[in-house]
Structure formats: structure tokens, C-alpha cells
Coordinates of N, CA and C in Angstrom, one line a residue:
M1091 N 17.6 -117.6 -42.5 CA 18.8 -117.3 -43.9 C 20.1 -117.2 -43.4
L1092 N 19.9 -115.7 -42.2 CA 21.6 -115.9 -42.1 C 22.2 -117.3 -41.3
L1093 N 21.7 -117.8 -40.8 CA 22.1 -118.9 -39.5 C 22.4 -119.7 -40.8
A1094 N 21.4 -120.5 -41.3 CA 22.0 -120.9 -42.5 C 23.2 -121.3 -43.6
L1095 N 23.0 -119.7 -44.5 CA 24.1 -119.3 -44.8 C 25.9 -119.0 -44.0
L1096 N 26.1 -119.2 -42.3 CA 27.1 -119.3 -41.6 C 26.8 -120.8 -41.5
T1097 N 26.5 -121.8 -41.7 CA 26.7 -123.3 -41.5 C 27.4 -123.1 -42.8
A1098 N 26.4 -123.2 -43.9 CA 27.4 -124.0 -44.9 C 29.0 -122.8 -44.9
L1099 N 29.1 -121.9 -44.3 CA 30.8 -120.5 -44.8 C 31.5 -121.9 -43.9
T1100 N 30.7 -121.9 -42.0 CA 31.6 -121.4 -40.9 C 31.2 -123.2 -40.7
G1101 N 31.0 -123.3 -41.0 CA 30.1 -125.0 -39.6 C 29.2 -124.6 -38.6
L1102 N 28.2 -123.2 -38.5 CA 27.4 -123.0 -37.6 C 27.4 -124.5 -37.0
G1103 N 27.4 -124.4 -35.8 CA 27.1 -125.9 -35.0 C 25.5 -125.7 -34.5
P1104 N 25.0 -126.8 -33.5 CA 23.4 -126.2 -33.3 C 23.7 -125.2 -31.8
V1105 N 24.6 -125.6 -31.6 CA 25.3 -124.7 -30.0 C 24.7 -123.1 -30.8
G1106 N 24.7 -122.4 -32.0 CA 25.4 -121.9 -32.7 C 24.0 -121.1 -33.0
W1107 N 23.0 -122.7 -33.4 CA 21.4 -121.7 -34.3 C 20.3 -122.3 -32.9
A1108 N 21.4 -122.3 -32.1 CA 19.6 -121.5 -30.4 C 19.9 -120.9 -29.6
A1109 N 21.6 -120.3 -30.4 CA 21.4 -119.0 -29.6 C 21.5 -117.8 -31.0
G1110 N 21.5 -118.0 -31.8 CA 20.8 -117.4 -32.9 C 19.2 -117.6 -33.0
L1111 N 18.4 -118.4 -32.9 CA 17.0 -118.7 -33.3 C 16.5 -118.0 -31.8
L1112 N 17.0 -118.4 -30.7 CA 16.2 -117.5 -29.1 C 16.8 -116.0 -29.2
F1113 N 17.6 -115.5 -29.9 CA 17.0 -113.9 -30.0 C 16.5 -113.8 -31.2
A1114 N 16.3 -113.9 -32.2 CA 15.3 -114.0 -33.3 C 13.7 -113.8 -32.4
A1115 N 13.6 -114.8 -31.8 CA 12.6 -114.9 -31.0 C 12.7 -113.6 -30.2
G1116 N 13.3 -113.3 -29.5 CA 13.3 -112.1 -28.5 C 13.0 -110.8 -29.0
L1117 N 13.8 -110.8 -30.1 CA 13.8 -109.9 -30.8 C 12.3 -109.7 -32.0
W1118 N 11.9 -110.3 -32.0 CA 10.5 -110.5 -32.7 C 9.9 -110.1 -31.3
T1119 N 9.3 -110.4 -30.1 CA 8.6 -110.3 -29.2 C 9.0 -108.9 -28.8
L1120 N 10.1 -108.6 -28.0 CA 9.5 -107.0 -27.8 C 10.0 -105.8 -28.6
L1121 N 10.5 -106.1 -31.0 CA 9.9 -105.4 -30.7 C 8.3 -105.2 -31.7
D1122 N 7.5 -106.2 -31.3 CA 5.9 -106.4 -31.7 C 5.3 -105.3 -29.8
T1123 N 6.2 -105.9 -29.4 CA 5.7 -105.2 -27.9 C 6.0 -103.4 -28.2
A1124 N 6.6 -102.6 -29.1 CA 7.5 -101.7 -29.0 C 6.3 -101.0 -30.0
A1125 N 6.2 -101.9 -31.0 CA 5.1 -100.9 -32.6 C 3.6 -101.1 -32.0
R1126 N 3.3 -102.2 -31.0 CA 1.8 -101.7 -30.8 C 1.7 -100.9 -29.6
R1127 N 3.3 -100.1 -29.3 CA 3.1 -99.1 -27.5 C 2.9 -97.7 -28.7
A1128 N 3.6 -97.8 -29.8 CA 4.2 -96.4 -30.6 C 2.4 -96.1 -31.5
G1129 N 1.5 -97.6 -32.1 CA 0.3 -97.0 -32.6 C 1.4 -97.3 -34.0
T1130 N 2.0 -98.5 -34.0 CA 2.3 -98.1 -35.5 C 1.7 -100.3 -36.2
D1131 N 1.7 -100.9 -37.1 CA 1.9 -102.1 -36.7 C 2.5 -102.3 -38.7
A1132 N 3.5 -101.4 -39.2 CA 4.5 -101.5 -40.0 C 5.9 -101.1 -39.9
L1133 N 6.9 -101.2 -40.4 CA 8.1 -100.8 -40.3 C 8.8 -99.6 -41.0
G1134 N 9.1 -98.3 -41.6 CA 9.5 -98.1 -41.5 C 11.1 -97.8 -43.1
P1135 N 11.0 -98.0 -44.2 CA 12.2 -97.7 -45.0 C 13.7 -98.1 -43.9
A1136 N 13.6 -96.9 -43.0 CA 14.8 -96.8 -41.9 C 15.4 -98.3 -40.6
D1137 N 13.7 -98.6 -40.5 CA 14.0 -99.0 -39.5 C 14.0 -100.7 -39.6
L1138 N 13.8 -100.8 -41.0 CA 13.9 -101.9 -42.3 C 15.4 -102.4 -41.7
V1139 N 16.5 -101.2 -42.5 CA 17.5 -101.6 -42.4 C 18.2 -101.6 -40.8
T1140 N 17.6 -100.9 -39.6 CA 17.7 -101.6 -39.0 C 17.5 -103.6 -38.4
L1141 N 16.7 -103.3 -39.0 CA 16.1 -105.5 -38.8 C 17.1 -105.4 -39.0
A1142 N 17.6 -105.3 -40.2 CA 19.2 -106.0 -40.5 C 20.6 -106.3 -39.7
R1143 N 20.3 -105.1 -39.6 CA 21.2 -104.8 -38.9 C 21.8 -105.8 -36.8
A1144 N 20.4 -105.7 -37.0 CA 20.0 -107.1 -36.1 C 19.6 -107.7 -36.0
A1145 N 18.9 -108.9 -37.4 CA 19.7 -110.5 -37.5 C 22.0 -110.1 -37.9
L1146 N 21.6 -109.1 -38.5 CA 23.3 -109.5 -38.0 C 24.0 -109.8 -36.9
V1147 N 23.7 -108.7 -36.3 CA 23.9 -108.9 -34.8 C 23.7 -110.3 -33.9
G1148 N 22.5 -111.1 -34.5 CA 21.8 -112.3 -34.4 C 23.0 -112.9 -34.9
G1149 N 23.8 -113.4 -35.8 CA 24.4 -114.0 -36.3 C 26.1 -113.9 -35.8
V1150 N 26.1 -112.6 -35.4 CA 27.2 -112.8 -34.2 C 26.9 -113.3 -32.8
L1151 N 26.4 -113.1 -32.4 CA 25.8 -113.5 -31.4 C 25.9 -115.2 -31.5
A1152 N 25.4 -115.6 -32.3 CA 25.8 -117.0 -32.8 C 26.9 -117.3 -32.6
L1153 N 28.1 -117.0 -33.5 CA 29.2 -117.0 -34.0 C 30.0 -117.0 -32.4
V1154 N 30.1 -116.3 -31.6 CA 30.7 -115.9 -30.4 C 30.1 -116.9 -29.6
V1155 N 29.1 -117.2 -29.9 CA 28.9 -119.0 -28.2 C 29.3 -119.8 -28.8
D1156 N 28.9 -120.0 -30.9 CA 29.9 -121.3 -31.5 C 30.9 -121.1 -31.0
G1157 N 31.6 -120.8 -30.7 CA 33.7 -121.2 -30.0 C 34.0 -120.4 -31.5
A1158 N 32.8 -119.6 -32.7 CA 33.4 -119.0 -34.0 C 35.0 -118.9 -34.0
G1159 N 35.6 -119.0 -35.3 CA 37.0 -118.3 -34.9 C 36.9 -116.3 -35.9
P1160 N 37.7 -115.3 -35.9 CA 38.0 -114.4 -35.7 C 37.5 -114.2 -37.1
V1161 N 37.4 -115.0 -37.7 CA 37.8 -113.8 -39.2 C 35.7 -113.9 -40.0
P1162 N 34.7 -115.0 -39.2 CA 34.0 -115.0 -39.3 C 32.8 -114.0 -38.8
I1163 N 33.5 -113.7 -37.7 CA 33.2 -112.4 -36.4 C 32.8 -111.5 -36.4
V1164 N 34.6 -111.1 -37.2 CA 34.9 -109.5 -38.1 C 34.1 -109.0 -39.3
A1165 N 33.5 -110.1 -39.6 CA 32.9 -109.8 -40.5 C 32.0 -109.6 -41.1
V1166 N 30.5 -110.5 -39.8 CA 29.3 -109.8 -40.0 C 29.2 -108.9 -39.2
A1167 N 30.1 -108.9 -38.1 CA 29.9 -107.1 -37.1 C 30.9 -106.0 -37.6
S1168 N 31.1 -106.7 -38.9 CA 31.8 -105.4 -39.6 C 30.4 -104.4 -40.0
V1169 N 29.7 -105.9 -40.9 CA 29.0 -105.6 -41.2 C 27.5 -104.3 -41.1
A1170 N 28.0 -105.3 -39.7 CA 26.5 -104.7 -39.0 C 27.3 -103.2 -38.7
L1171 N 28.1 -102.7 -38.8 CA 28.2 -101.6 -37.6 C 28.7 -100.3 -38.4
A1172 N 28.8 -101.4 -40.6 CA 28.6 -100.0 -41.7 C 27.3 -99.5 -41.5
L1173 N 26.3 -100.9 -41.3 CA 25.0 -100.3 -41.7 C 24.2 -99.7 -40.4
D1174 N 25.0 -98.8 -39.5 CA 24.6 -98.1 -38.8 C 24.6 -96.8 -39.5
A1175 N 25.5 -96.2 -39.8 CA 25.6 -95.1 -40.4 C 24.5 -95.0 -41.8
V1176 N 23.8 -95.8 -42.2 CA 22.6 -95.8 -43.3 C 21.3 -95.5 -42.7
D1177 N 20.6 -96.4 -41.6 CA 19.5 -96.1 -41.4 C 19.2 -94.6 -41.0
G1178 N 20.0 -94.2 -40.4 CA 20.0 -92.2 -39.9 C 19.3 -92.1 -40.9
R1179 N 20.6 -92.5 -42.3 CA 20.9 -91.1 -43.1 C 19.5 -91.6 -44.5
V1180 N 18.8 -92.9 -44.2 CA 18.1 -93.0 -45.1 C 16.4 -92.5 -44.4
A1181 N 16.2 -93.3 -42.7 CA 15.4 -92.0 -41.4 C 15.0 -90.0 -42.4
R1182 N 15.6 -89.2 -42.4 CA 16.0 -88.3 -42.6 C 15.7 -87.6 -43.7
R1183 N 16.3 -88.2 -45.2 CA 15.7 -88.5 -46.6 C 14.3 -89.0 -46.6
T1184 N 14.0 -89.7 -45.7 CA 12.6 -91.3 -46.7 C 11.6 -89.8 -45.4
G1185 N 12.0 -88.8 -44.3 CA 11.1 -88.2 -43.4 C 10.7 -89.3 -42.7
T1186 N 11.4 -90.8 -42.4 CA 10.3 -91.3 -41.5 C 11.3 -91.1 -40.0
A1187 N 11.9 -90.4 -39.9 CA 12.4 -90.5 -38.3 C 10.8 -90.2 -36.8
S1188 N 11.4 -91.6 -36.5 CA 10.4 -91.7 -35.1 C 10.9 -92.0 -34.0
A1189 N 10.4 -91.5 -32.6 CA 11.5 -92.8 -31.2 C 11.4 -93.8 -31.3
L1190 N 10.7 -95.0 -32.1 CA 10.4 -96.1 -31.9 C 11.8 -97.2 -32.9
G1191 N 12.0 -96.0 -34.0 CA 13.1 -96.8 -35.0 C 14.5 -95.5 -34.8
A1192 N 14.6 -94.9 -33.8 CA 15.4 -94.4 -32.3 C 16.1 -95.3 -31.6
R1193 N 14.3 -95.7 -31.0 CA 16.1 -96.4 -30.0 C 15.6 -97.8 -29.9
F1194 N 14.7 -98.1 -31.3 CA 15.4 -99.5 -32.1 C 16.9 -99.6 -32.5
D1195 N 17.3 -98.5 -32.7 CA 18.4 -98.7 -33.2 C 19.9 -98.7 -32.2
M1196 N 19.0 -97.4 -31.3 CA 20.6 -98.0 -30.4 C 20.8 -99.1 -29.6
E1197 N 19.4 -99.9 -29.5 CA 19.5 -100.9 -28.3 C 20.3 -101.8 -28.9
V1198 N 19.9 -101.7 -31.4 CA 20.4 -102.4 -31.8 C 22.6 -102.6 -31.5
D1199 N 22.9 -101.6 -31.3 CA 23.9 -101.0 -30.9 C 24.5 -101.8 -30.0
A1200 N 23.6 -101.6 -28.9 CA 24.2 -101.9 -26.8 C 23.8 -102.8 -27.1
V1201 N 23.0 -104.6 -28.5 CA 23.0 -105.4 -27.8 C 24.9 -105.9 -28.9
L1202 N 25.1 -105.0 -29.6 CA 26.0 -105.7 -30.1 C 27.4 -105.3 -29.4
L1203 N 27.5 -104.1 -29.0 CA 28.5 -103.8 -28.6 C 29.0 -105.1 -27.4
L1204 N 27.7 -105.9 -26.5 CA 27.6 -106.2 -25.3 C 27.8 -107.7 -25.4
V1205 N 27.4 -108.0 -27.3 CA 27.9 -109.5 -28.2 C 29.8 -109.8 -27.8
L1206 N 30.3 -108.5 -28.1 CA 31.6 -108.3 -29.0 C 31.8 -108.2 -27.6
S1207 N 31.9 -107.6 -26.3 CA 32.7 -107.3 -24.6 C 33.0 -108.8 -24.8
A1208 N 32.0 -109.3 -24.7 CA 31.9 -110.9 -24.2 C 33.0 -111.3 -24.7
H1209 N 33.0 -111.1 -25.8 CA 33.9 -112.1 -26.2 C 35.5 -112.3 -27.1
V1210 N 35.8 -110.5 -26.1 CA 36.3 -110.1 -26.2 C 37.4 -110.2 -25.1
A1211 N 36.2 -110.1 -24.0 CA 36.6 -110.0 -22.6 C 37.2 -110.6 -22.1
V1212 N 37.1 -112.3 -23.4 CA 37.6 -114.2 -22.9 C 38.9 -114.0 -22.9
L1213 N 39.2 -113.3 -24.4 CA 40.4 -112.6 -24.5 C 41.2 -111.9 -24.0
L1214 N 41.1 -110.6 -23.0 CA 41.6 -109.8 -22.5 C 41.5 -109.5 -21.3
G1215 N 40.4 -109.8 -20.9 CA 40.2 -110.2 -19.4 C 38.6 -109.7 -19.0
P1216 N 38.4 -110.0 -18.0 CA 36.7 -109.3 -17.8 C 36.5 -108.1 -17.7
W1217 N 36.8 -107.4 -17.6 CA 37.2 -105.3 -17.5 C 36.4 -104.9 -18.5
V1218 N 36.4 -105.4 -19.5 CA 36.4 -105.4 -21.2 C 34.7 -105.2 -21.6
L1219 N 33.9 -106.7 -20.4 CA 32.8 -106.1 -20.2 C 32.4 -105.0 -19.4
A1220 N 32.8 -103.8 -19.1 CA 32.5 -103.0 -18.7 C 31.6 -102.3 -19.7
I1221 N 32.9 -102.1 -20.9 CA 32.4 -101.7 -22.4 C 30.9 -101.9 -22.6
G1222 N 30.4 -103.1 -22.9 CA 29.0 -104.0 -23.1 C 27.8 -103.5 -22.5
L1223 N 28.6 -103.3 -21.0 CA 27.4 -103.1 -19.8 C 27.2 -102.1 -19.2
M1224 N 27.8 -101.0 -19.6 CA 27.9 -99.9 -18.9 C 26.4 -98.6 -19.5
R1225 N 25.6 -99.4 -21.2 CA 24.7 -98.8 -21.4 C 23.4 -99.5 -20.8
Y1226 N 23.6 -100.5 -20.0 CA 22.6 -101.0 -19.2 C 22.5 -101.0 -18.1
A1227 N 24.2 -100.5 -17.2 CA 24.0 -99.7 -16.0 C 23.2 -99.0 -15.7
Y1228 N 23.9 -98.0 -17.0 CA 23.6 -95.9 -16.7 C 21.4 -95.7 -16.9
A1229 N 20.8 -96.8 -17.6 CA 19.7 -97.2 -17.6 C 19.2 -98.3 -16.4
A1230 N 18.8 -98.3 -15.6 CA 19.0 -99.3 -13.8 C 19.3 -98.0 -13.2
A1231 N 20.6 -97.4 -13.0 CA 20.5 -96.3 -12.7 C 19.6 -94.8 -12.5
G1232 N 18.8 -94.9 -13.4 CA 17.8 -94.3 -14.0 C 16.4 -94.9 -13.5
R1233 N 16.6 -95.6 -13.3 CA 14.9 -96.8 -12.4 C 15.7 -95.9 -10.8
L1234 N 16.7 -96.1 -10.3 CA 16.8 -96.1 -8.9 C 17.1 -94.2 -8.9
L1235 N 17.5 -93.3 -10.5 CA 17.8 -91.6 -9.7 C 16.4 -91.0 -10.9
P1236 N 15.6 -90.5 -11.0 CA 15.1 -90.1 -12.3 C 15.1 -88.8 -13.1
W1237 N 16.0 -88.3 -12.0 CA 17.3 -87.2 -12.5 C 18.1 -87.4 -14.2
L1238 N 18.4 -89.4 -13.4 CA 19.2 -89.4 -14.9 C 18.5 -89.8 -16.4
R1239 N 17.1 -89.8 -16.1 CA 16.0 -89.6 -16.9 C 15.9 -88.9 -17.9
G1240 N 16.4 -87.6 -17.4 CA 16.6 -86.1 -17.9 C 16.6 -86.0 -19.7
A1241 N 16.2 -84.9 -20.4 CA 16.1 -85.3 -21.4 C 17.5 -84.4 -22.0
L1242 N 18.8 -84.7 -22.6 CA 20.4 -84.7 -23.0 C 20.0 -84.1 -24.3
P1243 N 20.7 -83.2 -24.5 CA 21.1 -82.5 -25.9 C 22.0 -83.2 -26.6
V1244 N 22.2 -83.4 -28.4 CA 22.6 -84.0 -29.3 C 23.8 -83.8 -29.5
R1245 N 24.8 -84.7 -28.7 CA 26.4 -84.4 -27.9 C 26.6 -85.0 -30.0
Y1246 N 27.6 -85.5 -30.6 CA 28.2 -85.6 -31.7 C 29.6 -86.1 -31.2
S1247 N 29.4 -86.0 -29.6 CA 31.1 -86.3 -29.6 C 30.8 -87.5 -29.4
A1248 N 29.5 -87.7 -28.3 CA 29.3 -88.7 -27.6 C 28.5 -90.3 -28.9
K1249 N 28.0 -89.8 -30.0 CA 27.9 -90.6 -31.0 C 29.1 -90.7 -31.7
A1250 N 30.2 -90.4 -31.2 CA 31.8 -90.2 -32.4 C 32.1 -91.7 -31.3
V1251 N 32.3 -91.5 -29.6 CA 32.6 -92.9 -28.6 C 31.8 -93.4 -29.1
A1252 N 30.5 -93.7 -29.2 CA 29.8 -94.9 -29.1 C 30.0 -95.4 -30.4
A1253 N 30.7 -94.4 -31.9 CA 31.2 -95.9 -32.6 C 31.9 -96.3 -32.6
V1254 N 33.1 -95.6 -32.2 CA 34.5 -96.2 -31.7 C 34.8 -97.3 -31.1
Q1255 N 33.4 -97.6 -30.0 CA 33.6 -98.5 -29.3 C 33.5 -100.6 -30.5
G1256 N 32.5 -99.8 -30.7 CA 32.0 -101.1 -31.4 C 34.1 -101.0 -33.1
I1257 N 33.8 -100.1 -33.3 CA 35.2 -100.1 -34.1 C 36.4 -100.6 -33.1
V1258 N 36.6 -100.4 -32.1 CA 37.6 -101.3 -31.4 C 37.4 -102.3 -31.2
L1259 N 36.2 -102.8 -30.9 CA 35.7 -104.8 -30.3 C 36.0 -104.9 -31.0
V1260 N 36.2 -105.5 -32.6 CA 35.6 -106.6 -33.5 C 37.8 -105.9 -34.2
A1261 N 38.0 -104.4 -34.1 CA 39.5 -105.1 -33.9 C 40.3 -105.7 -33.3
A1262 N 39.9 -105.7 -31.6 CA 39.9 -106.7 -30.4 C 39.9 -107.5 -31.1
V1263 N 38.6 -108.5 -31.6 CA 38.8 -109.6 -32.1 C 39.2 -110.5 -33.2
A1264 N 40.0 -109.4 -34.3 CA 41.7 -109.8 -35.4 C 43.0 -109.0 -34.4
G1265 N 42.5 -109.1 -33.2 CA 44.0 -109.1 -32.9 C 44.1 -107.8 -32.0
A1266 N 43.8 -106.9 -32.4 CA 43.8 -105.5 -31.6 C 44.5 -105.5 -30.2
P1267 N 45.8 -104.7 -29.9 CA 46.3 -105.1 -28.0 C 45.3 -104.2 -27.7
G1268 N 45.6 -105.1 -26.4 CA 44.3 -104.5 -24.7 C 44.8 -102.9 -24.6
W1269 N 46.0 -101.8 -24.9 CA 45.7 -100.7 -24.6 C 44.9 -100.5 -25.2
V1270 N 44.4 -100.4 -27.1 CA 44.0 -99.7 -27.1 C 41.7 -100.0 -27.1
V1271 N 41.4 -101.3 -26.2 CA 40.6 -101.8 -25.8 C 40.2 -101.3 -24.6
A1272 N 41.2 -100.4 -23.8 CA 41.6 -99.1 -22.7 C 41.3 -98.7 -22.3
A1273 N 41.7 -97.5 -24.0 CA 41.6 -96.3 -24.1 C 40.5 -95.9 -25.1
A1274 N 39.2 -96.8 -25.2 CA 37.9 -97.1 -25.6 C 37.3 -97.1 -24.9
L1275 N 37.5 -98.2 -23.8 CA 36.9 -97.7 -22.7 C 37.2 -96.3 -21.2
V1276 N 38.0 -95.3 -21.5 CA 38.0 -94.8 -21.1 C 37.5 -93.3 -21.5
L1277 N 37.1 -94.0 -23.5 CA 36.5 -91.9 -23.4 C 35.0 -93.0 -23.4
L1278 N 34.5 -94.0 -23.1 CA 33.3 -94.6 -22.5 C 33.1 -93.8 -21.5
V1279 N 33.8 -93.3 -20.6 CA 33.6 -93.6 -19.6 C 33.5 -91.8 -19.5
W1280 N 34.6 -91.1 -19.8 CA 34.3 -89.5 -20.0 C 33.1 -89.9 -21.0
S1281 N 32.9 -89.8 -21.6 CA 31.4 -89.6 -22.7 C 30.1 -90.3 -21.8
F1282 N 29.7 -91.1 -21.1 CA 28.8 -91.3 -20.6 C 28.9 -90.2 -18.9
G1283 N 30.0 -90.2 -18.0 CA 30.4 -89.0 -17.0 C 30.0 -87.3 -17.3
Q1284 N 29.9 -86.7 -18.8 CA 29.4 -85.7 -19.0 C 28.7 -85.4 -19.1
S1285 N 27.7 -86.9 -19.6 CA 26.0 -86.8 -19.5 C 25.6 -87.0 -18.0
V1286 N 26.1 -88.1 -17.2 CA 26.3 -87.5 -15.9 C 25.7 -85.9 -15.3
V1287 N 27.0 -85.6 -16.0 CA 27.4 -83.9 -14.9 C 25.8 -83.2 -15.5
F1288 N 25.9 -83.4 -17.1 CA 24.6 -82.4 -17.6 C 23.7 -83.1 -16.8
L1289 N 22.6 -84.3 -16.9 CA 21.2 -84.4 -15.9 C 21.7 -83.6 -14.3
W1290 N 22.9 -83.9 -14.4 CA 23.1 -83.3 -12.7 C 22.3 -81.9 -12.8
R1291 N 23.2 -81.2 -13.1 CA 23.5 -79.5 -13.1 C 21.6 -79.8 -13.0
A1292 N 21.5 -80.8 -14.5 CA 20.0 -79.6 -14.7 C 18.7 -80.6 -13.8
R1293 N 18.8 -81.3 -13.0 CA 17.8 -82.5 -12.2 C 16.4 -81.1 -11.9

């Protein structure tokens, strides 16, 4: 439905459709596998909000791959970012918070940052990709260094820095200067550095 709406509004072409449908198929497969491992066959109310965000991320991917202009990308990505503040509240108010929901939320955020950073990298340079790849590099390092997989305390600064990345990347799509993105990247490196130092000391 979202792809059809984007086609009507922006003239989304076959390349965008292909990217969107592949994303949907991958999302369905991974979410189904994760749900089976978690022993559940239904999504809670907060998970449905996250699922809506995931669909919007697929829309952003379709627009980026199709070479759409900044206006539709900014519009769809902004709605996805706004909903990021909703699913957590819904989970807490309905008492349906779960490890699956938290992981689902985190991975949707990571994919959105990756897609946006890839688009902005075309505008400002390949260094911007570091924002989108940081989460995946950290996870890959954790496979080689088991102590990086330790539990981290809740840091609101880390949540704030993560939120800033999406906002800044959307602003960059709209024409914000490169130094703003560079500042966001510095903050992200600092945030991940804090986590690495904590885990190193607690190993």
C-alpha cells in the first residue's frame, strides 16, 4: 500500500518497487524467525507501531534507490523518526515490553540510519557511511571479542545521540551543511566509545 501511494505521489519506478518488495520480504522472514525463537506468534501493540515504522523505512529505501528528490525522502523519514518516540511509550503503558520488541525497534533504527547515510554519502562523501555502519561494525566486533557482548547500563545520553543521528541525516537530505553531519558522527563515536570503555573495564 505504501509503495502504491508513493507511486501515485512521486512516480516511484520499478527499481524502487523492487527494493521495497525485497525489503518487505526480508523483514517478514527475519521477524518471523525472531518471533519463533522468542516463542510468540503475535505482535503486541508497540510492535505494531514498530512494524509501521519498518514499513516507512522500506519506503525510504525505495525512494533512495529510485533516485527520488529530497522532499519525499524527508517526509517519509520524518514520520518514521517521529514514530520512534511512540512505540516505547506504548510498550510501557500497555505492559507489553519485551526483548523481541526492543531488538526489533533497535534494528529498524539501524536500517533507517544505514539507508539515510548511504544517500547522504552521495551528497557529502563516503565518510558519512560511518554513521550507518557503526552499529554493524560494533556487532561484528562483538563476535570476535566476546566482552563486547556484555550488558550495558541504560544511558540516556546514548539514546539522545542515537536520536540525533536520524534527525541530522534527514536535515542533510534537506540541505544541511556537512559540518553538522560531521558533528553528529563525532558524538556517535564518543557514545560508542563510552560503551566500549565500560565493557572493557567490566570484562
